[in-house]
DNA sequence: TAGTGGTCTAGACCACCAA
DNA sequence: TGGTGGTCTAGACCACTAG
């Protein structure tokens, strides 16, 4: 609605041109090598890499050391419409799975105690997982549960839904959830777990699950791949 | 919970060291120049810039051409708890304002018609604004309203809240909103409007406002600064 | 005008992958 | 082994800010 004449730096022109090429070439197509692009555009490889880097951050391109640079499959389709990752995904007919990285039993520090509304020093159960959709890692989650639930591990392997296990085994039903959503940047750990590059944008979501009485049942910190995930919320005014 | 030994590339060590320095120095503190840091760390300026770039993307640092690099004021405190930016901000005691970039009257294309559930070709009112908090640009919004509301401009200047104007002047009350939240990357236009760098992470939010009968009243595309904004949602299961 | 960050170059070596 | 992307260098010039 406002006419914006704009001429940016050279890498920006390259970037927009590559974006167009990627769109035409379609998913899975491979791009020329960085060195070839540098020749084609009459620039240095650095300039090409700056352009590619931003397109990777936007989820348009993927690149793998030793292999090459490719047009990403476009599917930012996953939403979080209800309250359970498992339910959401099943509803969309997606094959979901989890890798349990670890379960341990720390005592509540000041922050987690405040979130879960228990006394600092209370025993907690902490579950660290990577969530996958169609075999692709999508999220890294650390859930904090009040109490020491020592038989959680075996149960979780059967049914990937933490909420279902909490309800069926422990009688803790989540009736309401509070989410905060913000952006974050992948550090090397999250980048490795999610198979993305350091510096990629993430959605950082903190979720507090409450039972019908308003008692906290679960407090989870999750990072989701920013290029694959879309958060959905419906609010009555 | 999982021990992760990690030694990254050189720029990553510099980055984490600068992060610590920034934390110690406190908000508004100025960093040494890139050239000075290059000498201090025994690297090239390129390496220093890569470290700084990621800290800027995380909202830890700001930099301005010709001035220098500074520790950002930490305040990612703004939430969107209710349904109106104006209400949310007032509730938190923040000074908010808007700049109306333009109002025009396009006809609905296929996509906006689908969102607003009107026939393609229907007249719309489009309002493009920059939203500011404490004089700082925070969001860039383009709202689409069904119908041709030609006297909107003067009214909006008096009361910044589009929702309030829609209710008071046109009897359209928003009873429910649906938000989708995803990440995006600032292009040059958004970067200029929001006073951030190209490539900075953004929260891209699409909001559909419905009245009590479920009729769409407003459909808005917003980009929020990812380093300053936190989205909040409460959902009953 | 001096100094800052912004962009770009041409090249080097490394880490990883596939044949 | 050859080719890819990943990191890094030493330097150049430009655009912008401030005194």
Short mmCIF file of C-alpha atoms (C1' of nucleotides) in Angstrom, two decimals:
data_model
loop_
_atom_site.label_atom_id
_atom_site.label_comp_id
_atom_site.label_asym_id
_atom_site.label_seq_id
_atom_site.Cartn_x
_atom_site.Cartn_y
_atom_site.Cartn_z
CA UNK A 1 0.00 0.00 0.00
CA UNK A 2 3.01 2.22 0.33
CA UNK A 3 5.33 2.27 -2.63
CA UNK A 4 8.75 1.38 -1.44
CA UNK A 5 11.50 1.79 -3.94
CA UNK A 6 14.41 -0.15 -2.56
CA UNK A 7 17.86 -1.02 -3.77
CA UNK A 8 19.83 -2.94 -1.23
CA UNK A 9 23.35 -4.26 -1.01
CA UNK A 10 24.62 -6.71 -3.55
CA UNK A 11 24.04 -9.78 -1.42
CA UNK A 12 20.39 -8.80 -1.13
CA UNK A 13 19.94 -8.81 -4.87
CA UNK A 14 21.57 -12.21 -5.02
CA UNK A 15 19.34 -13.41 -2.21
CA UNK A 16 16.11 -12.40 -3.91
CA UNK A 17 17.30 -13.88 -7.19
CA UNK A 18 18.13 -17.17 -5.49
CA UNK A 19 14.75 -17.11 -3.79
CA UNK A 20 13.09 -16.90 -7.18
CA UNK A 21 15.30 -19.67 -8.57
CA UNK A 22 14.48 -21.89 -5.63
CA UNK A 23 10.79 -21.35 -6.13
CA UNK A 24 11.03 -22.27 -9.80
CA UNK A 25 13.25 -25.28 -9.23
CA UNK A 26 10.92 -26.75 -6.64
CA UNK A 27 11.52 -28.83 -3.51
CA UNK A 28 14.59 -31.05 -3.26
CA UNK A 29 16.27 -29.38 -6.21
CA UNK A 30 19.95 -28.77 -5.74
CA UNK A 31 21.52 -25.36 -6.21
CA UNK A 32 24.80 -24.76 -7.98
CA UNK A 33 27.79 -24.78 -5.69
CA UNK A 34 28.72 -21.62 -3.85
CA UNK A 35 31.83 -21.30 -5.97
CA UNK A 36 29.82 -21.59 -9.18
CA UNK A 37 27.30 -19.01 -7.98
CA UNK A 38 30.12 -16.64 -7.10
CA UNK A 39 31.31 -16.84 -10.69
CA UNK A 40 27.81 -16.49 -12.11
CA UNK A 41 27.00 -13.38 -10.08
CA UNK A 42 30.47 -11.95 -10.36
CA UNK A 43 30.90 -11.78 -6.60
CA UNK A 44 33.01 -13.40 -3.97
CA UNK A 45 31.92 -16.57 -2.27
CA UNK A 46 31.37 -14.59 0.94
CA UNK A 47 28.61 -12.58 -0.67
CA UNK A 48 26.93 -15.72 -1.98
CA UNK A 49 27.11 -17.27 1.45
CA UNK A 50 25.49 -14.26 3.08
CA UNK A 51 22.59 -14.51 0.67
CA UNK A 52 22.22 -18.25 1.19
CA UNK A 53 22.49 -17.91 4.95
CA UNK A 54 19.41 -15.70 5.13
CA UNK A 55 17.44 -18.01 2.87
CA UNK A 56 18.40 -20.92 5.11
CA UNK A 57 17.20 -18.96 8.12
CA UNK A 58 13.90 -18.41 6.35
CA UNK A 59 13.54 -22.10 5.69
CA UNK A 60 13.77 -21.71 1.91
CA UNK A 61 17.03 -23.61 1.54
CA UNK A 62 18.90 -26.36 3.34
CA UNK A 63 22.57 -27.04 3.10
CA UNK A 64 24.74 -29.88 4.22
CA UNK A 65 28.47 -29.85 4.47
CA UNK A 66 29.98 -32.11 1.88
CA UNK A 67 26.74 -32.52 -0.04
CA UNK A 68 25.42 -29.23 -1.24
CA UNK A 69 22.61 -26.70 -1.01
CA UNK A 70 19.02 -27.69 -1.69
CA UNK A 71 15.57 -26.21 -1.92
CA UNK A 72 13.70 -27.07 1.26
CA UNK A 73 10.47 -28.99 1.23
CA UNK A 74 7.86 -26.38 1.99
CA UNK A 75 5.76 -27.47 4.86
CA UNK A 76 5.26 -25.15 7.70
CA UNK A 77 2.01 -26.88 8.48
CA UNK A 78 2.20 -28.12 12.01
CA UNK A 79 0.06 -26.32 14.47
CA UNK A 80 -0.58 -26.61 18.14
CA UNK A 81 -4.24 -26.25 18.32
CA UNK A 82 -5.22 -28.25 21.34
CA UNK A 83 -3.04 -28.93 24.30
CA UNK A 84 -1.02 -31.95 23.41
CA UNK A 85 1.65 -32.28 20.78
CA UNK A 86 0.59 -35.89 20.31
CA UNK A 87 -3.10 -35.07 19.85
CA UNK A 88 -2.35 -32.19 17.51
CA UNK A 89 -0.17 -34.28 15.29
CA UNK A 90 -2.50 -37.28 15.19
CA UNK A 91 -5.33 -35.00 14.26
CA UNK A 92 -3.35 -33.97 11.21
CA UNK A 93 -2.50 -37.51 10.28
CA UNK A 94 1.20 -37.05 10.93
CA UNK A 95 3.52 -39.80 12.06
CA UNK A 96 4.92 -38.58 15.32
CA UNK A 97 7.48 -40.07 17.62
CA UNK A 98 9.73 -39.10 20.50
CA UNK A 99 13.22 -39.81 21.64
CA UNK A 100 13.56 -39.71 25.40
CA UNK A 101 16.97 -38.19 26.00
CA UNK A 102 16.79 -38.59 29.73
CA UNK A 103 14.68 -38.60 32.84
CA UNK A 104 15.99 -37.39 36.16
CA UNK A 105 14.77 -36.24 39.53
CA UNK A 106 16.11 -32.85 40.56
CA UNK A 107 14.82 -30.74 43.41
CA UNK A 108 12.91 -27.61 42.51
CA UNK A 109 15.00 -24.47 42.27
CA UNK A 110 13.43 -21.09 42.86
CA UNK A 111 12.22 -20.62 39.31
CA UNK A 112 10.69 -24.02 38.64
CA UNK A 113 9.19 -24.03 42.14
CA UNK A 114 7.54 -20.72 41.37
CA UNK A 115 6.14 -21.98 38.09
CA UNK A 116 4.82 -25.22 39.55
CA UNK A 117 3.77 -23.53 42.80
CA UNK A 118 5.56 -25.94 45.05
CA UNK A 119 8.13 -25.24 47.75
CA UNK A 120 11.75 -24.90 46.59
CA UNK A 121 13.48 -28.17 47.32
CA UNK A 122 10.46 -30.28 46.39
CA UNK A 123 11.31 -33.35 44.36
CA UNK A 124 10.58 -33.06 40.64
CA UNK A 125 10.62 -35.31 37.64
CA UNK A 126 12.31 -33.91 34.57
CA UNK A 127 11.81 -35.44 31.14
CA UNK A 128 13.94 -34.34 28.22
CA UNK A 129 12.73 -35.37 24.79
CA UNK A 130 13.15 -34.69 21.10
CA UNK A 131 9.85 -34.75 19.28
CA UNK A 132 9.78 -35.92 15.67
CA UNK A 133 7.25 -35.69 12.92
CA UNK A 134 7.66 -37.99 9.95
CA UNK A 135 11.02 -39.01 11.40
CA UNK A 136 12.20 -35.40 11.30
CA UNK A 137 13.21 -33.74 14.57
CA UNK A 138 10.95 -30.80 15.20
CA UNK A 139 11.18 -29.87 18.84
CA UNK A 140 13.32 -30.22 21.92
CA UNK A 141 11.35 -30.27 25.14
CA UNK A 142 12.17 -30.42 28.81
CA UNK A 143 9.13 -31.12 30.96
CA UNK A 144 9.06 -30.55 34.72
CA UNK A 145 6.54 -32.51 36.78
CA UNK A 146 5.97 -32.15 40.50
CA UNK A 147 6.85 -35.29 42.44
CA UNK A 148 9.10 -38.22 41.77
CA UNK A 149 7.50 -40.39 39.14
CA UNK A 150 10.04 -43.20 38.98
CA UNK A 151 8.10 -45.52 36.72
CA UNK A 152 7.54 -42.94 34.03
CA UNK A 153 10.26 -44.11 31.71
CA UNK A 154 8.87 -47.50 30.74
CA UNK A 155 5.36 -46.15 30.41
CA UNK A 156 6.42 -43.32 28.15
CA UNK A 157 8.02 -45.73 25.73
CA UNK A 158 4.68 -47.34 25.09
CA UNK A 159 2.66 -44.18 24.69
CA UNK A 160 4.44 -41.06 23.55
CA UNK A 161 1.93 -38.70 25.06
CA UNK A 162 3.03 -37.36 28.40
CA UNK A 163 -0.43 -35.94 29.02
CA UNK A 164 -2.06 -39.32 28.41
CA UNK A 165 0.35 -41.03 30.79
CA UNK A 166 -0.16 -38.40 33.46
CA UNK A 167 -3.91 -38.85 33.24
CA UNK A 168 -4.02 -42.63 33.03
CA UNK A 169 -1.29 -43.54 35.47
CA UNK A 170 -1.31 -40.67 37.93
CA UNK A 171 -4.79 -39.23 37.62
CA UNK A 172 -3.45 -35.82 36.69
CA UNK A 173 -5.57 -34.31 33.97
CA UNK A 174 -4.61 -31.13 32.18
CA UNK A 175 -7.64 -28.88 31.90
CA UNK A 176 -6.02 -25.61 30.92
CA UNK A 177 -2.71 -24.53 29.47
CA UNK A 178 -0.87 -21.24 29.42
CA UNK A 179 1.66 -20.71 26.67
CA UNK A 180 4.16 -17.99 26.14
CA UNK A 181 5.74 -17.87 22.71
CA UNK A 182 8.86 -15.94 21.78
CA UNK A 183 11.69 -16.20 19.31
CA UNK A 184 15.07 -17.66 20.03
CA UNK A 185 18.22 -18.55 18.13
CA UNK A 186 19.60 -22.06 17.93
CA UNK A 187 22.78 -22.65 19.89
CA UNK A 188 24.97 -25.61 19.02
CA UNK A 189 23.10 -28.06 21.26
CA UNK A 190 19.63 -27.34 19.89
CA UNK A 191 21.04 -27.09 16.39
CA UNK A 192 22.51 -30.56 16.69
CA UNK A 193 19.37 -32.09 18.16
CA UNK A 194 17.09 -30.52 15.57
CA UNK A 195 19.41 -30.97 12.59
CA UNK A 196 19.48 -27.28 11.79
CA UNK A 197 22.18 -24.65 11.70
CA UNK A 198 23.44 -22.67 14.65
CA UNK A 199 21.74 -19.31 14.51
CA UNK A 200 18.52 -20.61 12.99
CA UNK A 201 15.37 -19.03 14.37
CA UNK A 202 13.38 -21.03 16.88
CA UNK A 203 10.06 -20.66 18.59
CA UNK A 204 10.66 -20.85 22.31
CA UNK A 205 7.51 -21.92 24.08
CA UNK A 206 6.93 -22.19 27.79
CA UNK A 207 3.85 -24.13 28.68
CA UNK A 208 2.17 -24.47 32.04
CA UNK A 209 -0.44 -27.22 32.27
CA UNK A 210 -3.07 -26.90 35.01
CA UNK A 211 -5.68 -29.34 36.24
CA UNK A 212 -9.32 -28.46 36.72
CA UNK A 213 -8.59 -27.01 40.16
CA UNK A 214 -5.90 -24.76 38.74
CA UNK A 215 -3.03 -26.75 40.23
CA UNK A 216 0.06 -26.94 38.03
CA UNK A 217 0.60 -30.40 36.61
CA UNK A 218 3.43 -29.75 34.22
CA UNK A 219 5.79 -26.97 33.24
CA UNK A 220 7.64 -27.37 29.96
CA UNK A 221 10.22 -25.45 28.05
CA UNK A 222 10.23 -26.29 24.34
CA UNK A 223 12.10 -25.06 21.34
CA UNK A 224 10.53 -25.69 17.97
CA UNK A 225 12.10 -25.32 14.56
CA UNK A 226 11.01 -21.88 13.45
CA UNK A 227 10.88 -22.89 9.80
CA UNK A 228 8.52 -25.81 10.31
CA UNK A 229 6.21 -24.88 13.08
CA UNK A 230 3.21 -22.62 13.40
CA UNK A 231 1.52 -21.96 16.69
CA UNK A 232 -2.20 -21.53 16.86
CA UNK A 233 -4.34 -20.02 19.60
CA UNK A 234 -7.99 -19.14 19.93
CA UNK A 235 -8.99 -16.67 22.60
CA UNK A 236 -12.38 -15.57 23.80
CA UNK A 237 -12.52 -11.97 24.74
CA UNK B 1 20.47 -33.33 32.40
CA UNK B 2 22.63 -34.58 29.61
CA UNK B 3 26.28 -33.68 29.78
CA UNK B 4 27.22 -32.00 26.56
CA UNK B 5 30.87 -31.39 26.09
CA UNK B 6 31.12 -28.90 23.27
CA UNK B 7 33.93 -27.01 21.61
CA UNK B 8 32.72 -24.95 18.70
CA UNK B 9 34.37 -22.79 16.11
CA UNK B 10 36.38 -19.78 17.11
CA UNK B 11 33.60 -17.28 16.54
CA UNK B 12 31.43 -19.22 18.95
CA UNK B 13 33.94 -18.86 21.75
CA UNK B 14 34.15 -15.14 21.04
CA UNK B 15 30.37 -14.95 21.02
CA UNK B 16 29.94 -16.56 24.41
CA UNK B 17 32.70 -14.41 25.85
CA UNK B 18 31.07 -11.27 24.51
CA UNK B 19 27.75 -12.43 25.92
CA UNK B 20 29.33 -12.63 29.37
CA UNK B 21 30.95 -9.22 28.96
CA UNK B 22 27.66 -7.69 27.90
CA UNK B 23 25.92 -9.15 30.92
CA UNK B 24 28.56 -7.73 33.25
CA UNK B 25 28.67 -4.34 31.62
CA UNK B 26 24.92 -3.88 31.80
CA UNK B 27 22.40 -2.14 29.57
CA UNK B 28 23.49 0.77 27.37
CA UNK B 29 27.18 -0.01 27.87
CA UNK B 30 29.23 0.34 24.74
CA UNK B 31 31.46 -2.46 23.48
CA UNK B 32 34.96 -1.95 22.12
CA UNK B 33 35.08 -1.42 18.38
CA UNK B 34 35.12 -4.43 16.10
CA UNK B 35 38.68 -3.65 15.12
CA UNK B 36 39.76 -3.48 18.74
CA UNK B 37 38.03 -6.75 19.52
CA UNK B 38 39.73 -8.38 16.56
CA UNK B 39 43.09 -7.43 18.04
CA UNK B 40 42.09 -8.51 21.54
CA UNK B 41 40.92 -11.95 20.46
CA UNK B 42 43.63 -12.37 17.86
CA UNK B 43 41.13 -12.89 15.07
CA UNK B 44 40.01 -11.12 11.96
CA UNK B 45 37.22 -8.59 12.03
CA UNK B 46 35.03 -11.03 10.10
CA UNK B 47 35.10 -13.49 12.98
CA UNK B 48 34.21 -10.78 15.47
CA UNK B 49 31.34 -9.66 13.29
CA UNK B 50 29.94 -13.16 13.05
CA UNK B 51 29.90 -13.42 16.85
CA UNK B 52 28.30 -10.00 17.24
CA UNK B 53 25.73 -10.73 14.52
CA UNK B 54 24.31 -13.67 16.43
CA UNK B 55 24.17 -11.70 19.67
CA UNK B 56 22.32 -8.94 17.83
CA UNK B 57 19.86 -11.51 16.51
CA UNK B 58 19.32 -12.70 20.08
CA UNK B 59 18.60 -9.17 21.22
CA UNK B 60 21.65 -9.03 23.49
CA UNK B 61 23.42 -6.30 21.52
CA UNK B 62 22.48 -3.39 19.28
CA UNK B 63 24.72 -1.76 16.78
CA UNK B 64 24.46 1.40 14.75
CA UNK B 65 26.58 2.33 11.80
CA UNK B 66 28.82 5.23 12.66
CA UNK B 67 28.12 4.99 16.39
CA UNK B 68 29.09 1.64 17.76
CA UNK B 69 27.89 -1.54 19.41
CA UNK B 70 25.94 -1.45 22.65
CA UNK B 71 24.40 -3.76 25.20
CA UNK B 72 20.66 -3.83 24.60
CA UNK B 73 18.21 -2.85 27.26
CA UNK B 74 16.72 -6.13 28.36
CA UNK B 75 13.01 -5.98 28.19
CA UNK B 76 11.20 -8.68 26.41
CA UNK B 77 8.18 -8.02 28.56
CA UNK B 78 5.37 -7.21 26.22
CA UNK B 79 2.67 -9.80 26.00
CA UNK B 80 -0.52 -10.13 24.09
CA UNK B 81 -2.80 -11.50 26.67
CA UNK B 82 -6.17 -10.18 25.67
CA UNK B 83 -7.22 -9.29 22.19
CA UNK B 84 -6.11 -5.74 21.64
CA UNK B 85 -2.60 -4.41 21.43
CA UNK B 86 -3.83 -1.18 22.95
CA UNK B 87 -5.53 -2.87 25.90
CA UNK B 88 -2.60 -5.15 26.53
CA UNK B 89 -0.15 -2.31 26.63
CA UNK B 90 -2.29 -0.06 28.79
CA UNK B 91 -2.74 -2.86 31.24
CA UNK B 92 1.01 -2.96 31.65
CA UNK B 93 1.34 0.77 32.05
CA UNK B 94 3.22 1.22 28.81
CA UNK B 95 3.08 4.33 26.68
CA UNK B 96 1.83 3.15 23.34
CA UNK B 97 1.27 4.95 20.09
CA UNK B 98 0.76 4.27 16.42
CA UNK B 99 1.85 5.74 13.16
CA UNK B 100 -0.72 5.27 10.44
CA UNK B 101 1.31 4.66 7.31
CA UNK B 102 -1.67 4.54 5.06
CA UNK B 103 -5.28 3.63 4.59
CA UNK B 104 -6.63 2.42 1.29
CA UNK B 105 -9.58 0.58 -0.16
CA UNK B 106 -8.64 -2.43 -2.25
CA UNK B 107 -10.98 -5.13 -3.40
CA UNK B 108 -10.66 -8.53 -1.80
CA UNK B 109 -8.40 -10.96 -3.59
CA UNK B 110 -8.89 -14.66 -3.21
CA UNK B 111 -6.86 -15.01 -0.06
CA UNK B 112 -8.20 -12.09 1.94
CA UNK B 113 -11.73 -12.90 0.76
CA UNK B 114 -11.29 -16.41 2.10
CA UNK B 115 -10.04 -15.18 5.43
CA UNK B 116 -12.80 -12.61 5.86
CA UNK B 117 -15.41 -14.91 4.32
CA UNK B 118 -16.63 -12.39 1.80
CA UNK B 119 -16.87 -12.73 -1.97
CA UNK B 120 -13.71 -11.93 -3.95
CA UNK B 121 -14.08 -8.44 -5.32
CA UNK B 122 -15.77 -7.12 -2.18
CA UNK B 123 -14.55 -3.71 -1.11
CA UNK B 124 -12.15 -3.71 1.84
CA UNK B 125 -10.48 -1.18 4.06
CA UNK B 126 -6.79 -1.71 4.64
CA UNK B 127 -4.96 0.04 7.45
CA UNK B 128 -1.18 -0.09 7.66
CA UNK B 129 0.38 0.97 10.91
CA UNK B 130 3.56 0.88 12.93
CA UNK B 131 2.88 0.29 16.60
CA UNK B 132 5.23 1.83 19.14
CA UNK B 133 5.79 1.27 22.82
CA UNK B 134 7.65 3.94 24.74
CA UNK B 135 8.38 5.61 21.41
CA UNK B 136 10.11 2.50 20.15
CA UNK B 137 8.73 0.76 17.05
CA UNK B 138 7.63 -2.72 17.97
CA UNK B 139 5.31 -3.99 15.29
CA UNK B 140 4.24 -3.44 11.72
CA UNK B 141 0.61 -4.30 11.08
CA UNK B 142 -1.65 -4.39 8.08
CA UNK B 143 -5.30 -4.80 9.02
CA UNK B 144 -8.00 -5.80 6.54
CA UNK B 145 -11.59 -4.86 7.30
CA UNK B 146 -14.63 -5.79 5.25
CA UNK B 147 -16.35 -2.79 3.72
CA UNK B 148 -15.27 0.70 2.85
CA UNK B 149 -14.86 2.68 6.03
CA UNK B 150 -13.92 6.04 4.60
CA UNK B 151 -14.04 8.03 7.80
CA UNK B 152 -11.70 5.73 9.66
CA UNK B 153 -8.63 7.86 9.29
CA UNK B 154 -9.66 10.85 11.37
CA UNK B 155 -11.17 8.66 14.04
CA UNK B 156 -8.10 6.52 14.39
CA UNK B 157 -5.96 9.54 15.07
CA UNK B 158 -7.94 10.27 18.19
CA UNK B 159 -8.04 6.76 19.58
CA UNK B 160 -5.25 4.40 18.60
CA UNK B 161 -7.30 1.28 19.21
CA UNK B 162 -8.77 -0.10 16.03
CA UNK B 163 -10.97 -2.45 18.02
CA UNK B 164 -12.41 0.39 20.06
CA UNK B 165 -13.17 2.39 16.93
CA UNK B 166 -14.77 -0.58 15.22
CA UNK B 167 -17.02 -1.13 18.21
CA UNK B 168 -17.93 2.48 18.92
CA UNK B 169 -18.31 3.80 15.39
CA UNK B 170 -19.39 0.75 13.43
CA UNK B 171 -20.91 -1.51 16.04
CA UNK B 172 -18.52 -4.32 15.22
CA UNK B 173 -17.40 -5.99 18.40
CA UNK B 174 -14.62 -8.55 18.46
CA UNK B 175 -15.67 -11.48 20.63
CA UNK B 176 -13.07 -14.05 19.67
CA UNK B 177 -9.70 -14.03 18.01
CA UNK B 178 -7.68 -16.70 16.28
CA UNK B 179 -3.95 -16.20 16.13
CA UNK B 180 -1.30 -18.09 14.27
CA UNK B 181 2.25 -17.38 15.33
CA UNK B 182 5.34 -18.27 13.37
CA UNK B 183 8.85 -16.99 12.91
CA UNK B 184 10.03 -14.77 10.11
CA UNK B 185 13.12 -12.86 9.11
CA UNK B 186 13.19 -9.11 8.66
CA UNK B 187 13.52 -7.93 5.09
CA UNK B 188 14.74 -4.40 4.39
CA UNK B 189 11.30 -2.82 4.62
CA UNK B 190 10.37 -4.27 8.01
CA UNK B 191 13.92 -3.73 9.21
CA UNK B 192 13.68 -0.05 8.35
CA UNK B 193 10.27 0.40 9.91
CA UNK B 194 11.21 -1.39 13.12
CA UNK B 195 14.73 0.00 13.41
CA UNK B 196 16.32 -3.42 13.41
CA UNK B 197 18.73 -5.22 11.14
CA UNK B 198 17.83 -7.11 8.03
CA UNK B 199 17.76 -10.77 8.97
CA UNK B 200 16.60 -10.20 12.53
CA UNK B 201 14.04 -12.71 13.78
CA UNK B 202 10.44 -11.62 13.85
CA UNK B 203 7.22 -13.05 15.16
CA UNK B 204 4.78 -13.17 12.29
CA UNK B 205 1.25 -13.20 13.61
CA UNK B 206 -1.93 -13.54 11.64
CA UNK B 207 -5.00 -12.60 13.59
CA UNK B 208 -8.61 -13.12 12.70
CA UNK B 209 -11.11 -11.19 14.80
CA UNK B 210 -14.67 -12.54 14.95
CA UNK B 211 -17.82 -11.05 16.38
CA UNK B 212 -20.20 -12.92 18.68
CA UNK B 213 -21.92 -14.52 15.69
CA UNK B 214 -18.63 -15.79 14.32
CA UNK B 215 -18.50 -13.31 11.46
CA UNK B 216 -15.01 -12.04 10.63
CA UNK B 217 -14.54 -8.41 11.58
CA UNK B 218 -10.85 -8.00 10.97
CA UNK B 219 -7.95 -9.91 9.52
CA UNK B 220 -4.49 -8.65 10.33
CA UNK B 221 -0.97 -9.57 9.42
CA UNK B 222 1.57 -8.33 11.95
CA UNK B 223 5.28 -8.65 12.37
CA UNK B 224 6.66 -8.04 15.84
CA UNK B 225 10.25 -7.57 16.85
CA UNK B 226 11.33 -11.00 18.00
CA UNK B 227 13.70 -9.62 20.60
CA UNK B 228 11.09 -7.52 22.38
CA UNK B 229 7.86 -9.37 22.17
CA UNK B 230 6.40 -12.35 23.93
CA UNK B 231 3.09 -13.83 22.93
CA UNK B 232 0.78 -15.23 25.55
CA UNK B 233 -2.16 -17.58 25.16
CA UNK B 234 -4.42 -19.42 27.57
CA UNK B 235 -6.39 -22.36 26.27
CA UNK B 236 -9.08 -24.44 27.87
CA UNK B 237 -8.89 -28.04 26.92
"C1'" DT C 1 37.27 14.99 9.52
"C1'" DA C 2 38.11 10.89 12.19
"C1'" DG C 3 36.09 6.82 13.58
"C1'" DT C 4 32.38 3.59 13.54
"C1'" DG C 5 29.86 -0.27 11.59
"C1'" DG C 6 28.37 -2.28 6.58
"C1'" DT C 7 29.82 -4.59 2.59
"C1'" DC C 8 32.91 -7.03 -0.25
"C1'" DT C 9 37.11 -9.32 -2.05
"C1'" DA C 10 40.36 -13.27 -3.08
"C1'" DG C 11 42.19 -16.52 -1.09
"C1'" DA C 12 43.35 -20.27 2.45
"C1'" DC C 13 42.59 -24.43 5.11
"C1'" DC C 14 39.37 -27.61 7.43
"C1'" DA C 15 35.45 -31.11 7.98
"C1'" DC C 16 32.48 -33.94 5.80
"C1'" DC C 17 30.37 -36.77 2.03
"C1'" DA C 18 30.13 -39.75 -1.90
"C1'" DA C 19 32.12 -42.42 -5.37
"C1'" DT D 1 40.09 -38.80 -3.58
"C1'" DG D 2 37.68 -34.83 -5.34
"C1'" DG D 3 34.18 -31.76 -4.38
"C1'" DT D 4 31.11 -29.70 -1.13
"C1'" DG D 5 30.01 -26.46 2.54
"C1'" DG D 6 32.29 -24.29 7.17
"C1'" DT D 7 35.52 -21.22 8.97
"C1'" DC D 8 38.88 -17.72 8.86
"C1'" DT D 9 42.20 -14.17 7.19
"C1'" DA D 10 43.93 -9.43 5.90
"C1'" DG D 11 42.66 -6.06 3.67
"C1'" DA D 12 39.73 -2.60 0.94
"C1'" DC D 13 36.18 0.83 0.26
"C1'" DC D 14 31.55 2.70 1.51
"C1'" DA D 15 27.87 4.94 4.60
"C1'" DC D 16 26.92 6.99 8.56
"C1'" DT D 17 27.65 9.64 13.05
"C1'" DA D 18 29.65 12.93 15.81
"C1'" DG D 19 32.66 16.58 17.15
#
